[in-house]
Every structure is written in C-alpha cells, then in structure tokens.
mmCIF file of C-alpha atoms in Angstrom:
data_model
loop_
_atom_site.group_PDB
_atom_site.id
_atom_site.type_symbol
_atom_site.label_atom_id
_atom_site.label_comp_id
_atom_site.label_asym_id
_atom_site.label_seq_id
_atom_site.Cartn_x
_atom_site.Cartn_y
_atom_site.Cartn_z
ATOM 1 C CA MET A 1 -6.735 17.055 -19.375
ATOM 2 C CA THR A 2 -7.985 19.862 -17.107
ATOM 3 C CA ASN A 3 -5.547 22.793 -16.832
ATOM 4 C CA ILE A 4 -7.257 25.028 -14.282
ATOM 5 C CA ASP A 5 -5.355 26.863 -11.528
ATOM 6 C CA LEU A 6 -7.614 28.077 -8.715
ATOM 7 C CA PRO A 7 -6.414 29.763 -5.490
ATOM 8 C CA PHE A 8 -6.444 27.890 -2.158
ATOM 9 C CA HIS A 9 -7.927 29.577 0.918
ATOM 10 C CA SER A 10 -7.483 28.418 4.532
ATOM 11 C CA ILE A 11 -10.908 27.757 6.033
ATOM 12 C CA GLU A 12 -10.092 25.961 9.285
ATOM 13 C CA TYR A 13 -7.146 24.890 11.426
ATOM 14 C CA ILE A 14 -7.358 21.810 13.620
ATOM 15 C CA ASP A 15 -5.418 22.872 16.733
ATOM 16 C CA GLU A 16 -4.211 19.509 17.981
ATOM 17 C CA PRO A 17 -0.583 19.938 19.080
ATOM 18 C CA ARG A 18 1.910 17.250 18.087
ATOM 19 C CA LYS A 19 4.269 15.699 20.619
ATOM 20 C CA GLU A 20 7.178 17.941 21.508
ATOM 21 C CA ALA A 21 9.581 15.283 20.183
ATOM 22 C CA ASP A 22 8.076 15.742 16.734
ATOM 23 C CA LYS A 23 8.687 19.506 16.654
ATOM 24 C CA ALA A 24 12.298 19.433 15.508
ATOM 25 C CA GLN A 25 13.604 22.537 13.792
ATOM 26 C CA GLY A 26 13.491 22.204 10.043
ATOM 27 C CA ASP A 27 10.909 19.417 10.207
ATOM 28 C CA LEU A 28 8.507 19.790 7.285
ATOM 29 C CA PHE A 29 5.688 18.735 9.646
ATOM 30 C CA ALA A 30 6.702 21.099 12.481
ATOM 31 C CA THR A 31 3.842 22.964 14.170
ATOM 32 C CA ASP A 32 3.518 25.870 16.579
ATOM 33 C CA LEU A 33 2.036 25.567 20.087
ATOM 34 C CA ARG A 34 -1.486 25.674 18.653
ATOM 35 C CA GLY A 35 -0.783 22.749 16.352
ATOM 36 C CA ARG A 36 -0.697 24.864 13.202
ATOM 37 C CA GLN A 37 1.791 23.854 10.572
ATOM 38 C CA LEU A 38 4.734 26.247 10.336
ATOM 39 C CA LYS A 39 5.652 25.671 6.711
ATOM 40 C CA GLY A 40 5.297 23.427 3.717
ATOM 41 C CA TRP A 41 2.446 21.923 1.730
ATOM 42 C CA THR A 42 2.144 18.614 3.595
ATOM 43 C CA ASN A 43 -0.419 17.516 6.179
ATOM 44 C CA LYS A 44 -3.265 19.405 4.544
ATOM 45 C CA LEU A 45 -6.907 18.418 4.133
ATOM 46 C CA ILE A 46 -8.231 20.203 1.043
ATOM 47 C CA TRP A 47 -11.971 20.664 0.577
ATOM 48 C CA GLY A 48 -13.481 20.948 -2.892
ATOM 49 C CA ASP A 49 -13.970 19.242 -6.238
ATOM 50 C CA ASN A 50 -10.963 16.920 -6.488
ATOM 51 C CA LYS A 51 -10.602 17.438 -10.239
ATOM 52 C CA LEU A 52 -10.206 21.195 -9.772
ATOM 53 C CA ILE A 53 -7.908 20.659 -6.782
ATOM 54 C CA LEU A 54 -5.679 18.226 -8.654
ATOM 55 C CA SER A 55 -5.517 20.587 -11.607
ATOM 56 C CA SER A 56 -4.632 23.500 -9.329
ATOM 57 C CA LEU A 57 -1.901 21.459 -7.656
ATOM 58 C CA ALA A 58 -0.519 20.415 -11.037
ATOM 59 C CA ASN A 59 -0.672 23.850 -12.687
ATOM 60 C CA GLY A 60 -0.421 26.318 -9.810
ATOM 61 C CA PRO A 61 2.405 27.693 -7.627
ATOM 62 C CA MET A 62 2.064 24.876 -5.085
ATOM 63 C CA ARG A 63 3.510 22.513 -7.705
ATOM 64 C CA GLY A 64 6.887 24.171 -7.193
ATOM 65 C CA GLU A 65 6.700 23.659 -3.416
ATOM 66 C CA ILE A 66 5.801 19.997 -3.905
ATOM 67 C CA GLU A 67 8.644 19.323 -6.341
ATOM 68 C CA LYS A 68 11.130 21.237 -4.187
ATOM 69 C CA GLU A 69 10.519 18.659 -1.450
ATOM 70 C CA GLY A 70 10.986 15.725 -3.843
ATOM 71 C CA GLY A 71 7.500 15.495 -5.300
ATOM 72 C CA LEU A 72 4.542 13.251 -4.505
ATOM 73 C CA LYS A 73 5.812 9.747 -3.736
ATOM 74 C CA LEU A 74 2.526 8.019 -2.994
ATOM 75 C CA ILE A 75 -1.161 8.449 -3.828
ATOM 76 C CA TYR A 76 -3.988 6.344 -2.392
ATOM 77 C CA ILE A 77 -7.536 6.864 -3.624
ATOM 78 C CA ASP A 78 -10.822 5.312 -2.565
ATOM 79 C CA PRO A 79 -13.069 6.505 -5.409
ATOM 80 C CA PRO A 80 -16.767 5.739 -5.946
ATOM 81 C CA PHE A 81 -17.460 2.127 -6.915
ATOM 82 C CA ALA A 82 -20.415 2.922 -9.221
ATOM 83 C CA VAL A 83 -22.893 1.290 -6.831
ATOM 84 C CA GLY A 84 -25.746 3.649 -7.756
ATOM 85 C CA ALA A 85 -26.359 4.870 -4.195
ATOM 86 C CA ASP A 86 -26.458 8.163 -2.280
ATOM 87 C CA PHE A 87 -24.290 8.121 0.845
ATOM 88 C CA GLY A 88 -25.390 11.372 2.449
ATOM 89 C CA PHE A 89 -25.525 10.959 6.231
ATOM 90 C CA ASN A 90 -26.379 12.663 9.516
ATOM 91 C CA ILE A 91 -23.832 13.355 12.262
ATOM 92 C CA GLN A 92 -24.355 11.827 15.714
ATOM 93 C CA ILE A 93 -23.301 14.142 18.586
ATOM 94 C CA GLY A 94 -23.812 12.442 21.954
ATOM 95 C CA ASN A 95 -27.457 11.392 22.111
ATOM 96 C CA GLU A 96 -28.528 13.885 19.452
ATOM 97 C CA THR A 97 -28.428 13.746 15.679
ATOM 98 C CA ALA A 98 -27.241 16.857 13.847
ATOM 99 C CA GLU A 99 -28.843 17.164 10.435
ATOM 100 C CA LYS A 100 -26.489 19.127 8.201
ATOM 101 C CA LYS A 101 -27.688 20.276 4.821
ATOM 102 C CA GLN A 102 -25.233 19.326 2.130
ATOM 103 C CA SER A 103 -23.559 21.890 -0.094
ATOM 104 C CA ILE A 104 -23.568 21.360 -3.864
ATOM 105 C CA ILE A 105 -20.066 19.907 -3.674
ATOM 106 C CA GLU A 106 -21.068 17.526 -0.882
ATOM 107 C CA GLU A 107 -24.160 16.421 -2.780
ATOM 108 C CA ILE A 108 -21.869 15.327 -5.604
ATOM 109 C CA ALA A 109 -19.176 13.901 -3.325
ATOM 110 C CA TYR A 110 -21.524 11.599 -1.406
ATOM 111 C CA ARG A 111 -23.415 10.405 -4.477
ATOM 112 C CA ASP A 112 -22.280 7.324 -6.371
ATOM 113 C CA THR A 113 -24.777 7.500 -9.228
ATOM 114 C CA TRP A 114 -23.924 8.068 -12.886
ATOM 115 C CA GLY A 115 -26.740 9.187 -15.166
ATOM 116 C CA LYS A 116 -24.918 8.194 -18.349
ATOM 117 C CA GLY A 117 -23.859 4.811 -17.009
ATOM 118 C CA ILE A 118 -20.378 3.323 -16.820
ATOM 119 C CA SER A 119 -19.016 5.523 -19.621
ATOM 120 C CA SER A 120 -19.600 8.700 -17.583
ATOM 121 C CA TYR A 121 -18.039 7.044 -14.523
ATOM 122 C CA LEU A 122 -14.935 6.023 -16.464
ATOM 123 C CA SER A 123 -14.660 9.475 -18.007
ATOM 124 C CA MET A 124 -14.730 10.981 -14.509
ATOM 125 C CA MET A 125 -12.028 8.570 -13.297
ATOM 126 C CA TYR A 126 -9.850 8.982 -16.389
ATOM 127 C CA GLU A 127 -9.598 12.778 -15.973
ATOM 128 C CA ARG A 128 -8.605 12.503 -12.331
ATOM 129 C CA LEU A 129 -6.160 9.617 -12.748
ATOM 130 C CA LYS A 130 -4.495 11.497 -15.598
ATOM 131 C CA LEU A 131 -3.937 14.470 -13.280
ATOM 132 C CA MET A 132 -2.590 12.193 -10.536
ATOM 133 C CA HIS A 133 -0.152 10.619 -12.985
ATOM 134 C CA ASN A 134 1.010 14.110 -13.920
ATOM 135 C CA LEU A 135 1.556 15.032 -10.262
ATOM 136 C CA LEU A 136 3.400 11.877 -9.191
ATOM 137 C CA ALA A 137 7.185 11.994 -8.912
ATOM 138 C CA GLU A 138 9.101 9.641 -11.213
ATOM 139 C CA ASP A 139 9.796 7.370 -8.223
ATOM 140 C CA GLY A 140 6.186 7.550 -7.014
ATOM 141 C CA SER A 141 3.358 5.010 -7.059
ATOM 142 C CA ILE A 142 -0.413 4.829 -6.643
ATOM 143 C CA TYR A 143 -2.973 2.513 -4.997
ATOM 144 C CA VAL A 144 -6.551 2.525 -6.332
ATOM 145 C CA HIS A 145 -9.281 0.895 -4.231
ATOM 146 C CA CYS A 146 -12.272 -0.652 -6.032
ATOM 147 C CA ASP A 147 -14.523 -3.720 -6.136
ATOM 148 C CA TRP A 148 -15.946 -6.163 -8.672
ATOM 149 C CA ARG A 149 -18.261 -3.595 -10.270
ATOM 150 C CA VAL A 150 -15.516 -1.569 -11.962
ATOM 151 C CA SER A 151 -12.253 -3.451 -11.342
ATOM 152 C CA SER A 152 -11.875 -4.750 -14.914
ATOM 153 C CA GLN A 153 -12.616 -1.349 -16.465
ATOM 154 C CA LEU A 154 -10.364 0.563 -14.051
ATOM 155 C CA LYS A 155 -7.478 -1.809 -14.781
ATOM 156 C CA LEU A 156 -7.728 -0.874 -18.477
ATOM 157 C CA VAL A 157 -7.828 2.836 -17.629
ATOM 158 C CA LEU A 158 -4.763 2.501 -15.385
ATOM 159 C CA ASP A 159 -2.959 0.476 -18.081
ATOM 160 C CA ASP A 160 -3.639 3.253 -20.561
ATOM 161 C CA ILE A 161 -2.444 6.088 -18.291
ATOM 162 C CA PHE A 162 0.472 4.470 -16.455
ATOM 163 C CA GLY A 163 1.381 1.774 -18.992
ATOM 164 C CA LYS A 164 0.923 -1.990 -18.706
ATOM 165 C CA GLU A 165 4.579 -2.405 -17.766
ATOM 166 C CA GLN A 166 4.069 -0.229 -14.664
ATOM 167 C CA TYR A 167 1.413 -2.532 -13.173
ATOM 168 C CA ILE A 168 2.759 -4.210 -10.007
ATOM 169 C CA ASN A 169 -0.018 -5.895 -8.035
ATOM 170 C CA LEU A 170 -3.702 -6.581 -7.651
ATOM 171 C CA ILE A 171 -4.135 -6.820 -3.881
ATOM 172 C CA SER A 172 -7.250 -8.639 -2.651
ATOM 173 C CA TRP A 173 -8.404 -7.861 0.876
ATOM 174 C CA GLN A 174 -11.132 -9.614 2.797
ATOM 175 C CA LYS A 175 -13.600 -6.857 3.696
ATOM 176 C CA ILE A 176 -16.084 -9.048 5.606
ATOM 177 C CA ARG A 177 -15.851 -12.351 7.457
ATOM 178 C CA SER A 178 -19.117 -13.874 6.218
ATOM 179 C CA SER A 179 -21.342 -12.946 3.291
ATOM 180 C CA LYS A 180 -25.065 -13.044 2.779
ATOM 181 C CA GLY A 181 -26.346 -16.239 1.225
ATOM 182 C CA GLN A 182 -25.839 -16.161 -2.542
ATOM 183 C CA THR A 183 -28.313 -17.916 -4.799
ATOM 184 C CA SER A 184 -26.347 -17.661 -8.047
ATOM 185 C CA GLY A 185 -22.673 -17.463 -7.124
ATOM 186 C CA TYR A 186 -19.994 -17.442 -4.447
ATOM 187 C CA GLY A 187 -20.176 -15.067 -1.502
ATOM 188 C CA ASN A 188 -18.622 -11.655 -2.194
ATOM 189 C CA VAL A 189 -16.091 -10.961 0.574
ATOM 190 C CA LEU A 190 -13.241 -9.233 -1.312
ATOM 191 C CA ASP A 191 -12.350 -5.729 -2.452
ATOM 192 C CA CYS A 192 -9.179 -4.980 -4.379
ATOM 193 C CA LEU A 193 -6.349 -2.478 -4.629
ATOM 194 C CA PHE A 194 -4.509 -1.839 -7.870
ATOM 195 C CA TYR A 195 -0.866 -0.937 -7.328
ATOM 196 C CA PHE A 196 0.909 0.924 -10.164
ATOM 197 C CA ARG A 197 4.233 2.767 -10.317
ATOM 198 C CA LYS A 198 5.099 5.907 -12.294
ATOM 199 C CA SER A 199 8.371 4.450 -13.611
ATOM 200 C CA ASN A 200 10.964 1.749 -12.975
ATOM 201 C CA LYS A 201 12.612 4.064 -10.423
ATOM 202 C CA PHE A 202 9.739 3.636 -7.960
ATOM 203 C CA ILE A 203 10.289 3.352 -4.206
ATOM 204 C CA PHE A 204 9.006 0.253 -2.430
ATOM 205 C CA ASN A 205 9.684 -0.337 1.254
ATOM 206 C CA LYS A 206 8.729 -3.969 1.713
ATOM 207 C CA PRO A 207 6.333 -4.413 4.676
ATOM 208 C CA PHE A 208 6.434 -7.413 7.016
ATOM 209 C CA THR A 209 4.155 -9.042 9.561
ATOM 210 C CA PRO A 210 5.503 -10.684 12.727
ATOM 211 C CA LEU A 211 6.198 -14.397 12.510
ATOM 212 C CA ALA A 212 3.515 -16.574 14.061
ATOM 213 C CA GLU A 213 4.569 -18.446 17.205
ATOM 214 C CA GLU A 214 3.677 -21.722 15.483
ATOM 215 C CA ARG A 215 6.073 -20.953 12.637
ATOM 216 C CA ILE A 216 8.856 -20.013 15.052
ATOM 217 C CA ASP A 217 8.386 -23.267 16.998
ATOM 218 C CA SER A 218 8.179 -25.499 13.925
ATOM 219 C CA HIS A 219 10.825 -23.865 11.708
ATOM 220 C CA TYR A 220 13.428 -22.159 13.908
ATOM 221 C CA ASN A 221 13.995 -25.254 16.022
ATOM 222 C CA LEU A 222 17.786 -25.600 15.740
ATOM 223 C CA ASN A 223 20.102 -23.912 18.213
ATOM 224 C CA SER A 224 23.433 -22.542 17.040
ATOM 225 C CA GLU A 225 26.711 -22.974 18.870
ATOM 226 C CA ASP A 226 27.901 -19.497 17.921
ATOM 227 C CA GLY A 227 25.584 -17.666 20.313
ATOM 228 C CA ARG A 228 23.294 -16.342 17.564
ATOM 229 C CA GLY A 229 20.267 -18.240 18.813
ATOM 230 C CA ASN A 230 17.782 -20.422 16.994
ATOM 231 C CA TYR A 231 17.922 -20.996 13.251
ATOM 232 C CA MET A 232 16.423 -23.062 10.450
ATOM 233 C CA LEU A 233 18.045 -24.781 7.468
ATOM 234 C CA ASP A 234 16.544 -23.337 4.293
ATOM 235 C CA ASN A 235 16.511 -24.386 0.668
ATOM 236 C CA PHE A 236 19.445 -23.065 -1.379
ATOM 237 C CA THR A 237 17.844 -23.253 -4.830
ATOM 238 C CA GLN A 238 15.286 -21.502 -7.019
ATOM 239 C CA ALA A 239 13.650 -22.385 -10.327
ATOM 240 C CA GLY A 240 15.752 -21.938 -13.475
ATOM 241 C CA GLN A 241 18.753 -23.974 -14.560
ATOM 242 C CA GLY A 242 22.065 -22.668 -13.198
ATOM 243 C CA GLU A 243 25.779 -23.464 -13.211
ATOM 244 C CA PRO A 244 27.764 -25.533 -10.655
ATOM 245 C CA ARG A 245 29.420 -23.537 -7.875
ATOM 246 C CA LYS A 246 32.190 -24.160 -5.370
ATOM 247 C CA PHE A 247 31.269 -24.905 -1.752
ATOM 248 C CA GLY A 248 34.492 -25.172 0.256
ATOM 249 C CA ASP A 249 36.601 -27.728 -1.607
ATOM 250 C CA LYS A 250 33.660 -29.226 -3.526
ATOM 251 C CA ILE A 251 32.128 -28.232 -6.870
ATOM 252 C CA ILE A 252 28.400 -28.948 -6.700
ATOM 253 C CA ALA A 253 25.876 -28.693 -9.524
ATOM 254 C CA PRO A 254 22.318 -27.634 -8.677
ATOM 255 C CA PRO A 255 19.455 -30.087 -9.227
ATOM 256 C CA SER A 256 17.948 -30.236 -12.705
ATOM 257 C CA GLY A 257 15.899 -27.110 -13.459
ATOM 258 C CA LYS A 258 17.312 -25.218 -10.446
ATOM 259 C CA HIS A 259 20.031 -22.657 -9.712
ATOM 260 C CA TRP A 260 21.899 -21.717 -6.530
ATOM 261 C CA ILE A 261 20.356 -18.616 -4.936
ATOM 262 C CA TRP A 262 23.709 -16.906 -4.201
ATOM 263 C CA THR A 263 26.600 -15.773 -6.380
ATOM 264 C CA GLN A 264 29.966 -17.483 -5.973
ATOM 265 C CA GLU A 265 31.295 -14.454 -4.088
ATOM 266 C CA ARG A 266 28.447 -14.560 -1.593
ATOM 267 C CA ILE A 267 28.755 -18.354 -1.266
ATOM 268 C CA ASP A 268 32.459 -17.948 -0.375
ATOM 269 C CA GLU A 269 31.536 -15.357 2.239
ATOM 270 C CA GLY A 270 28.728 -17.515 3.674
ATOM 271 C CA TRP A 271 31.030 -20.545 3.780
ATOM 272 C CA GLU A 272 33.627 -18.600 5.790
ATOM 273 C CA GLN A 273 30.903 -17.443 8.207
ATOM 274 C CA LYS A 274 29.609 -21.045 8.520
ATOM 275 C CA ARG A 275 26.225 -19.915 7.215
ATOM 276 C CA ILE A 276 26.193 -22.786 4.701
ATOM 277 C CA ILE A 277 26.283 -26.471 5.595
ATOM 278 C CA LEU A 278 26.191 -29.641 3.509
ATOM 279 C CA THR A 279 23.552 -32.215 4.347
ATOM 280 C CA LYS A 280 24.211 -35.983 4.534
ATOM 281 C CA ASN A 281 23.477 -36.300 0.824
ATOM 282 C CA GLY A 282 25.950 -33.493 0.050
ATOM 283 C CA MET A 283 23.434 -30.747 -0.795
ATOM 284 C CA PRO A 284 23.999 -27.173 0.499
ATOM 285 C CA ARG A 285 21.554 -25.603 2.936
ATOM 286 C CA VAL A 286 21.669 -22.078 4.346
ATOM 287 C CA LYS A 287 21.199 -21.113 7.993
ATOM 288 C CA ARG A 288 18.379 -18.593 8.537
ATOM 289 C CA TYR A 289 18.631 -17.095 12.020
ATOM 290 C CA LEU A 290 15.499 -16.027 13.844
ATOM 291 C CA SER A 291 17.314 -12.908 15.039
ATOM 292 C CA ASP A 292 17.826 -11.833 11.395
ATOM 293 C CA SER A 293 14.214 -12.327 10.375
ATOM 294 C CA LYS A 294 12.095 -9.234 9.707
ATOM 295 C CA GLY A 295 8.976 -11.389 9.696
ATOM 296 C CA ASN A 296 6.821 -12.609 6.832
ATOM 297 C CA PRO A 297 6.774 -10.373 3.749
ATOM 298 C CA ILE A 298 3.225 -9.124 3.179
ATOM 299 C CA GLU A 299 1.702 -10.679 0.060
ATOM 300 C CA ASP A 300 -1.169 -9.681 -2.227
ATOM 301 C CA LEU A 301 -3.886 -11.477 -0.214
ATOM 302 C CA TRP A 302 -4.889 -9.577 2.967
ATOM 303 C CA THR A 303 -7.073 -11.561 5.354
ATOM 304 C CA ASP A 304 -6.110 -9.991 8.703
ATOM 305 C CA ILE A 305 -7.873 -6.598 8.435
ATOM 306 C CA PHE A 306 -11.020 -7.036 10.498
ATOM 307 C CA PRO A 307 -14.223 -5.244 9.427
ATOM 308 C CA VAL A 308 -15.858 -2.402 11.355
ATOM 309 C CA ASN A 309 -18.690 -4.147 13.229
ATOM 310 C CA SER A 310 -21.540 -2.686 15.273
ATOM 311 C CA GLN A 311 -19.465 -2.809 18.487
ATOM 312 C CA SER A 312 -16.281 -1.298 17.043
ATOM 313 C CA ASP A 313 -14.831 1.799 18.744
ATOM 314 C CA GLU A 314 -13.881 3.270 15.365
ATOM 315 C CA ARG A 315 -17.388 2.945 13.906
ATOM 316 C CA THR A 316 -18.733 6.288 12.632
ATOM 317 C CA GLY A 317 -21.955 5.107 10.991
ATOM 318 C CA TYR A 318 -20.833 6.177 7.508
ATOM 319 C CA PRO A 319 -22.149 3.530 5.076
ATOM 320 C CA THR A 320 -18.865 2.834 3.297
ATOM 321 C CA GLN A 321 -16.425 3.234 6.193
ATOM 322 C CA ASN A 322 -13.283 1.106 5.863
ATOM 323 C CA PRO A 323 -11.393 -0.328 8.853
ATOM 324 C CA LYS A 324 -7.953 0.765 9.954
ATOM 325 C CA PRO A 325 -5.320 -1.683 8.691
ATOM 326 C CA TYR A 326 -3.782 -2.094 12.155
#
C-alpha cells in the first residue's frame, strides 16, 4: 500500500456565503462572511492524483484532525468503468466554447483506458480501495459505483479488502428509460452500487420515500375511534417457527412455519394500547397508523432517478454526467 505524505496547498476559495442560520459558533462547517471555512478538514475539494491524496490523508497530519472529529463515516466513489474512452471536454461559457488544455493529471483523470487491460485497472482500484479502507472509521461504510464491465471483478476486490461478511447490498439503479435496440441480448439500462461496511458497528440511517397516494387510499382505509386517524390492519407473523404467546386472556400459537413478530412484553404493551385486535377467526392483527408511517423503506432497486436529458437544467455536457438523486 502507498505510504506517501505530501503537503496540501490552498489554490482557490469559492466565496459563496452560507445562510446565516448555518453559521453557528462551533459548527465544523462555519464560514466567515466571504464563505471561507473557519476551521476543520471538512467541505474541501482536493485536486490531484487521488492515490497520492488518499495516502497523504492516511499518513499525514490531517489524519489526526479527521479522527479527532470521529473519522470518515462515509465514502462514495464513482471510479472509471474501464470503457476504453477519453472523456476530455470543452467548457461552454454563454455562446462561446472555452478550450482548456489539460494538465498531465487531468489527462489521466479524464481517460478511461488501460494499456495492460483489466489487470492494470484492477491494480489501480485495489491500491485506492485499500487506502480508503484504512481511512474509514470503524463505524463507516463505502458505496462504489460501477457497471457490467467490471462489477464482478470489483466485487471480488471489495470482498478481499473489506471481507465478504461486510458486504451489505448490490443496489441496481435505472440509468436510462429506454435502451438502444440490442441484437444479442437484453437492453442495458442499469448501473450498480456496491455497499460495504468497515465493521459490524457501521452506521445506517434508513432512508424512506413518501407513500404513494394509491397506497394510502387502498391500505390505510380504516378510521380509528381514538382520534389517531386512519390505519391499516397488518400481518403479525414472519417466517420461522415460533412459540405460542398470550394475547389478552388467550394463548395463541402462530401458523405453521411462522412466528409472532413481537416479544411477549411488547404484545402486552400493544394489547393495553389497543394496537392489537383479533380477527373473526381469532388471529391477531396489528394496527399500523398512517400518522406513524415514515414512508416506504428504500430498497436495492432504484427506478425513480430520472436521467439527464438534452432539456435538463442540470445538464453540463460532460459525457458521463450522473443525475441528482432528488
């Protein structure tokens, strides 16, 4: 693994002041009136070879600053996909095109070609992922964006560095709405994100999407008499054989191959709160109130991120630009 520590030099400040409400004293992101960060290592865009930068972060004095604030909790990378293309581009300013000559670093950064084939690509990725693993806090995690060209190989690299047991998800997201006609296979409309954790202590704040109106109308169609609004009656079992439990004055066994989703203590509490009812056939059901719902938990298939089309306001003209998720 690379163990280089190079100095960082400030080249440019982007003077875009944050809202006054965000400038609380002691805030790690606090800025002065010109929008320059007052302290800390966060909110920085670092220019250079990412292998040397990662090594300098891991082995230099900034490592202490990072760990003092709790360490790196999350890394997202959108590395080259080994497509064999050069993505150098011109900058459009108004009605004019500014042709900027690329530096040596930029020539490498915008090129996705690998003279020694997939082995040189994987070697490049392995070095950098190893450094990222070193930098991540024990409760941190990483997302790696890729496509069909290298997904199987990158999964093996990530398994080797993070450990198979730290693999959490392969997220598939629909990058385009319709594909070009394929003569020898199905249309390619998906990219993927590998989600790995550093250890079992990882932090995961479950995201939700709002419930669709159709789901609200069809599911939360019962009205409570306790003033808590609409609710639905939900299943009270999950797969896996479990023991009978007490519901009020009745002892009820779960169906074959099922277990009750709550402990006896929680069942007693729910019974007192009238959150559990027995149906006509004597089976427990639980009340799920619309007011308690956070929405639908986001799953590992993302189909609601719309691509950047020719009319999009966020379009920059960069060949591999990805859309904003919301």
